[in-house]
């Protein structure tokens, strides 16, 4: 007999490690490169908000403690990535960036606390519409955060600046969190759908990376072949139009001269 509570707790901590820290490799990659090119500022802004909404819903549902902590760390690192965008793309000074980061953290913390009280109030009065609204918010914002990133990928026809380690951790964190939620006594469909959809979007970005890499390599090979063909055609054309030089035997020259 499987101990459902034990499975829920164990996989929630796996999800905590992978999902909450997923953006750390992205933040480090951006810092190491000294540029956030290829990373959508809108994606990071939406994901920061999404971490707040997911934290409210997970705390409100009373899921495993690890899944309470998970969105908080995720939102914190997403906020770091957001202000890296302002630093590298919009050339904010370091002081301005730090002040903005601290104020944003305070704002999002206050927003989450207020929304948790609102969720508990909705539970007390048994307002199912409000409870479902709190469940839909993280789904919409988490998945909506992928849309600006996908837009940049299709616009540039290339996946640049996105850490593969981030995508891998996000994928496995979502899978572990899904397993944890699936072993709860009361399974919440919205929470499950959220994590499953995240895993699918992560796989989509990885697939697009290899598709566009293949596309650019093929395009480069085609351009090289066409250049070689054009150059060889020009060479043959020059050979055809070059004047023909005839050599006359010395005997003929002697006869004509006589």
Tab-separated table of C-alpha atoms in Angstrom:
chain	number	residue	atom	x	y	z
A	1	UNK	CA	0.000	0.000	0.000
A	2	UNK	CA	1.470	3.337	-1.095
A	3	UNK	CA	1.649	6.004	1.572
A	4	UNK	CA	0.047	8.869	-0.364
A	5	UNK	CA	1.049	11.513	2.178
A	6	UNK	CA	4.705	10.425	2.071
A	7	UNK	CA	4.775	10.455	-1.743
A	8	UNK	CA	3.142	13.899	-1.787
A	9	UNK	CA	5.718	15.325	0.618
A	10	UNK	CA	8.789	13.729	-1.014
A	11	UNK	CA	7.921	14.858	-4.535
A	12	UNK	CA	6.931	18.308	-3.304
A	13	UNK	CA	10.492	18.799	-2.046
A	14	UNK	CA	11.908	17.592	-5.363
A	15	UNK	CA	9.611	20.129	-7.014
A	16	UNK	CA	10.799	22.785	-4.565
A	17	UNK	CA	14.450	22.286	-5.487
A	18	UNK	CA	13.968	22.131	-9.258
A	19	UNK	CA	11.044	24.486	-9.868
A	20	UNK	CA	11.829	27.266	-7.418
A	21	UNK	CA	15.521	27.487	-8.400
A	22	UNK	CA	14.933	27.070	-12.130
A	23	UNK	CA	15.636	30.730	-12.956
A	24	UNK	CA	18.938	30.800	-11.052
A	25	UNK	CA	20.893	29.404	-14.064
A	26	UNK	CA	19.188	32.018	-16.261
A	27	UNK	CA	20.180	34.846	-13.904
A	28	UNK	CA	23.753	33.556	-13.791
A	29	UNK	CA	23.939	33.189	-17.585
A	30	UNK	CA	22.706	36.758	-18.082
A	31	UNK	CA	25.233	38.061	-15.539
A	32	UNK	CA	28.089	36.096	-17.122
A	33	UNK	CA	27.216	37.278	-20.649
A	34	UNK	CA	26.699	40.870	-19.504
A	35	UNK	CA	23.578	41.078	-21.644
A	36	UNK	CA	19.978	39.920	-21.482
A	37	UNK	CA	19.513	39.773	-25.252
A	38	UNK	CA	17.015	37.076	-26.191
A	39	UNK	CA	15.259	37.142	-22.806
A	40	UNK	CA	11.872	38.862	-22.774
A	41	UNK	CA	11.438	41.572	-20.140
A	42	UNK	CA	7.668	40.996	-20.304
A	43	UNK	CA	8.092	37.294	-19.596
A	44	UNK	CA	10.044	38.040	-16.414
A	45	UNK	CA	7.553	40.691	-15.269
A	46	UNK	CA	4.591	38.355	-15.800
A	47	UNK	CA	6.378	35.452	-14.106
A	48	UNK	CA	7.160	37.595	-11.061
A	49	UNK	CA	3.440	38.319	-10.718
A	50	UNK	CA	2.604	34.676	-11.443
A	51	UNK	CA	4.787	33.511	-8.547
A	52	UNK	CA	2.732	35.712	-6.233
A	53	UNK	CA	-0.588	34.351	-7.530
A	54	UNK	CA	0.609	30.748	-7.371
A	55	UNK	CA	1.825	31.281	-3.810
A	56	UNK	CA	-1.603	32.589	-2.814
A	57	UNK	CA	-3.393	29.605	-4.371
A	58	UNK	CA	-1.035	26.937	-3.019
A	59	UNK	CA	-1.183	28.383	0.506
A	60	UNK	CA	-4.947	28.733	0.244
A	61	UNK	CA	-5.364	25.100	-0.840
A	62	UNK	CA	-3.156	23.895	1.988
A	63	UNK	CA	-0.881	21.797	-0.239
A	64	UNK	CA	2.505	20.502	0.956
A	65	UNK	CA	4.649	23.155	2.670
A	66	UNK	CA	7.347	22.823	-0.002
A	67	UNK	CA	4.821	23.996	-2.594
A	68	UNK	CA	4.152	27.056	-0.424
A	69	UNK	CA	7.819	28.006	-0.459
A	70	UNK	CA	8.349	27.132	-4.138
A	71	UNK	CA	6.509	30.136	-5.705
A	72	UNK	CA	8.161	32.583	-3.298
A	73	UNK	CA	11.683	31.653	-4.398
A	74	UNK	CA	10.573	31.535	-8.033
A	75	UNK	CA	9.086	35.054	-7.859
A	76	UNK	CA	12.213	36.378	-6.093
A	77	UNK	CA	14.602	35.064	-8.771
A	78	UNK	CA	12.226	36.146	-11.563
A	79	UNK	CA	12.393	39.648	-10.089
A	80	UNK	CA	16.200	39.475	-10.189
A	81	UNK	CA	16.036	38.503	-13.888
A	82	UNK	CA	13.579	41.337	-14.488
A	83	UNK	CA	15.921	43.974	-13.076
A	84	UNK	CA	18.843	42.467	-14.969
A	85	UNK	CA	16.839	43.425	-18.051
A	86	UNK	CA	16.593	47.024	-16.842
A	87	UNK	CA	20.305	47.033	-16.024
A	88	UNK	CA	21.626	45.613	-19.315
A	89	UNK	CA	18.934	46.532	-21.852
A	90	UNK	CA	17.757	49.895	-20.515
A	91	UNK	CA	21.112	50.936	-18.996
A	92	UNK	CA	19.837	51.614	-15.485
A	93	UNK	CA	22.508	52.510	-12.941
A	94	UNK	CA	23.313	49.924	-10.290
A	95	UNK	CA	21.844	52.109	-7.523
A	96	UNK	CA	18.584	52.644	-9.421
A	97	UNK	CA	18.363	48.932	-10.158
A	98	UNK	CA	18.861	47.962	-6.484
A	99	UNK	CA	16.292	50.485	-5.220
A	100	UNK	CA	13.767	49.352	-7.809
A	101	UNK	CA	14.365	45.698	-6.916
A	102	UNK	CA	13.843	46.261	-3.168
A	103	UNK	CA	10.668	48.321	-3.723
A	104	UNK	CA	9.295	45.678	-6.103
A	105	UNK	CA	9.941	42.891	-3.584
A	106	UNK	CA	8.098	44.876	-0.889
A	107	UNK	CA	5.192	45.579	-3.241
A	108	UNK	CA	4.784	41.948	-4.349
A	109	UNK	CA	5.112	40.694	-0.759
A	110	UNK	CA	2.356	43.052	0.401
A	111	UNK	CA	0.191	42.066	-2.568
A	112	UNK	CA	0.530	38.371	-1.754
A	113	UNK	CA	-0.312	38.822	1.919
A	114	UNK	CA	-3.405	40.830	1.009
A	115	UNK	CA	-4.542	38.233	-1.531
A	116	UNK	CA	-4.077	35.391	0.979
A	117	UNK	CA	-6.470	37.154	3.374
A	118	UNK	CA	-8.890	37.644	0.477
A	119	UNK	CA	-8.682	33.916	-0.393
A	120	UNK	CA	-9.366	32.894	3.221
A	121	UNK	CA	-12.337	35.273	3.322
A	122	UNK	CA	-13.708	33.720	0.119
A	123	UNK	CA	-13.394	30.284	1.734
A	124	UNK	CA	-15.235	31.418	4.859
A	125	UNK	CA	-18.206	32.716	2.874
A	126	UNK	CA	-17.939	29.745	0.468
A	127	UNK	CA	-17.569	31.975	-2.570
A	128	UNK	CA	-16.571	29.324	-5.128
A	129	UNK	CA	-16.361	31.862	-7.952
A	130	UNK	CA	-13.664	33.833	-6.131
A	131	UNK	CA	-11.769	30.636	-5.240
A	132	UNK	CA	-11.771	29.516	-8.883
A	133	UNK	CA	-10.620	32.996	-9.875
A	134	UNK	CA	-7.598	32.624	-7.576
A	135	UNK	CA	-6.896	29.265	-9.251
A	136	UNK	CA	-7.169	30.624	-12.781
A	137	UNK	CA	-4.885	33.635	-12.122
A	138	UNK	CA	-1.631	31.641	-11.771
A	139	UNK	CA	-2.487	29.464	-14.777
A	140	UNK	CA	-3.107	32.498	-17.007
A	141	UNK	CA	-0.069	34.456	-15.805
A	142	UNK	CA	2.429	31.569	-15.763
A	143	UNK	CA	1.460	30.421	-19.248
A	144	UNK	CA	1.010	34.013	-20.442
A	145	UNK	CA	4.615	34.672	-19.464
A	146	UNK	CA	5.733	32.218	-22.127
A	147	UNK	CA	3.987	34.140	-24.928
A	148	UNK	CA	6.408	37.138	-25.104
A	149	UNK	CA	9.305	34.679	-25.032
A	150	UNK	CA	7.811	32.648	-27.874
A	151	UNK	CA	7.214	35.897	-29.792
A	152	UNK	CA	10.910	36.814	-29.539
A	153	UNK	CA	11.909	33.310	-30.634
A	154	UNK	CA	9.733	33.368	-33.754
A	155	UNK	CA	10.682	36.986	-34.507
A	156	UNK	CA	14.407	36.219	-34.430
A	157	UNK	CA	13.953	32.647	-35.739
A	158	UNK	CA	16.432	31.578	-33.066
A	159	UNK	CA	16.505	30.699	-29.368
A	160	UNK	CA	19.235	32.873	-27.869
A	161	UNK	CA	19.977	33.856	-24.291
A	162	UNK	CA	17.744	31.145	-22.789
A	163	UNK	CA	19.511	28.772	-20.403
A	164	UNK	CA	18.914	25.104	-21.257
A	165	UNK	CA	19.543	24.265	-17.609
A	166	UNK	CA	16.700	26.624	-16.665
A	167	UNK	CA	14.327	24.855	-19.062
A	168	UNK	CA	15.403	21.420	-17.832
A	169	UNK	CA	14.946	22.339	-14.173
A	170	UNK	CA	11.590	23.955	-14.937
A	171	UNK	CA	10.431	20.805	-16.736
A	172	UNK	CA	11.431	18.366	-14.002
A	173	UNK	CA	10.217	20.708	-11.260
A	174	UNK	CA	6.815	20.788	-12.938
A	175	UNK	CA	6.726	16.993	-13.256
A	176	UNK	CA	7.656	16.439	-9.600
A	177	UNK	CA	5.105	19.028	-8.469
A	178	UNK	CA	2.446	17.356	-10.610
A	179	UNK	CA	3.165	13.984	-8.981
A	180	UNK	CA	2.980	15.562	-5.537
A	181	UNK	CA	-0.411	17.136	-6.301
A	182	UNK	CA	-1.700	13.904	-7.858
A	183	UNK	CA	-1.170	12.055	-4.551
A	184	UNK	CA	-3.198	14.524	-2.487
A	185	UNK	CA	-6.488	13.326	-1.054
A	186	UNK	CA	-8.229	16.147	-2.946
A	187	UNK	CA	-6.770	16.747	-6.386
A	188	UNK	CA	-7.103	20.272	-7.760
A	189	UNK	CA	-7.454	20.259	-11.555
A	190	UNK	CA	-6.315	23.875	-12.014
A	191	UNK	CA	-3.068	23.375	-10.105
A	192	UNK	CA	-2.353	20.172	-12.038
A	193	UNK	CA	-3.118	21.825	-15.382
A	194	UNK	CA	-0.762	24.683	-14.508
A	195	UNK	CA	2.284	22.480	-13.899
A	196	UNK	CA	1.556	20.173	-16.853
A	197	UNK	CA	1.201	23.120	-19.243
A	198	UNK	CA	4.472	24.613	-17.982
A	199	UNK	CA	6.292	21.355	-18.761
A	200	UNK	CA	4.821	21.369	-22.276
A	201	UNK	CA	5.904	24.971	-22.932
A	202	UNK	CA	9.435	24.166	-21.740
A	203	UNK	CA	9.666	21.235	-24.145
A	204	UNK	CA	8.353	23.542	-26.894
A	205	UNK	CA	11.233	26.015	-26.428
A	206	UNK	CA	13.822	23.213	-26.463
A	207	UNK	CA	12.301	21.752	-29.632
A	208	UNK	CA	12.293	25.187	-31.288
A	209	UNK	CA	15.968	25.611	-30.377
A	210	UNK	CA	16.965	22.504	-32.342
A	211	UNK	CA	14.548	23.247	-35.196
A	212	UNK	CA	15.954	26.758	-35.718
A	213	UNK	CA	19.538	25.541	-35.328
A	214	UNK	CA	18.877	23.014	-38.101
A	215	UNK	CA	17.143	25.728	-40.151
A	216	UNK	CA	20.070	28.162	-39.933
A	217	UNK	CA	22.639	25.457	-40.695
A	218	UNK	CA	20.635	24.341	-43.715
A	219	UNK	CA	20.180	27.948	-44.832
A	220	UNK	CA	23.924	28.569	-44.449
A	221	UNK	CA	24.744	25.463	-46.504
A	222	UNK	CA	22.266	26.479	-49.208
A	223	UNK	CA	23.696	30.008	-49.406
A	224	UNK	CA	27.225	28.597	-49.629
A	225	UNK	CA	26.242	26.232	-52.446
A	226	UNK	CA	24.494	29.042	-54.359
A	227	UNK	CA	27.561	31.290	-53.961
A	228	UNK	CA	29.814	28.542	-55.286
A	229	UNK	CA	27.455	27.918	-58.208
A	230	UNK	CA	27.314	31.630	-59.028
A	231	UNK	CA	31.089	31.981	-58.848
A	232	UNK	CA	31.651	28.956	-61.086
A	233	UNK	CA	29.087	30.324	-63.556
A	234	UNK	CA	30.881	33.660	-63.719
A	235	UNK	CA	34.174	31.881	-64.280
A	236	UNK	CA	32.820	29.776	-67.135
A	237	UNK	CA	31.218	32.876	-68.674
A	238	UNK	CA	34.553	34.679	-68.611
A	239	UNK	CA	36.182	31.703	-70.288
A	240	UNK	CA	33.557	31.647	-73.049
A	241	UNK	CA	33.842	35.362	-73.846
A	242	UNK	CA	37.634	35.535	-73.722
A	243	UNK	CA	39.157	36.214	-77.185
A	244	UNK	CA	40.625	33.186	-78.864
A	245	UNK	CA	44.342	33.448	-79.589
A	246	UNK	CA	45.404	31.610	-82.667
A	247	UNK	CA	48.947	30.496	-83.189
A	248	UNK	CA	50.280	30.437	-86.704
A	249	UNK	CA	53.026	28.011	-87.622
A	250	UNK	CA	56.325	29.593	-88.504
A	251	UNK	CA	56.215	28.144	-91.996
A	252	UNK	CA	52.982	29.942	-92.846
A	253	UNK	CA	54.435	33.196	-91.613
A	254	UNK	CA	57.415	32.731	-93.923
A	255	UNK	CA	55.219	32.055	-96.959
A	256	UNK	CA	53.031	35.080	-96.313
A	257	UNK	CA	56.064	37.271	-95.875
A	258	UNK	CA	57.483	36.137	-99.196
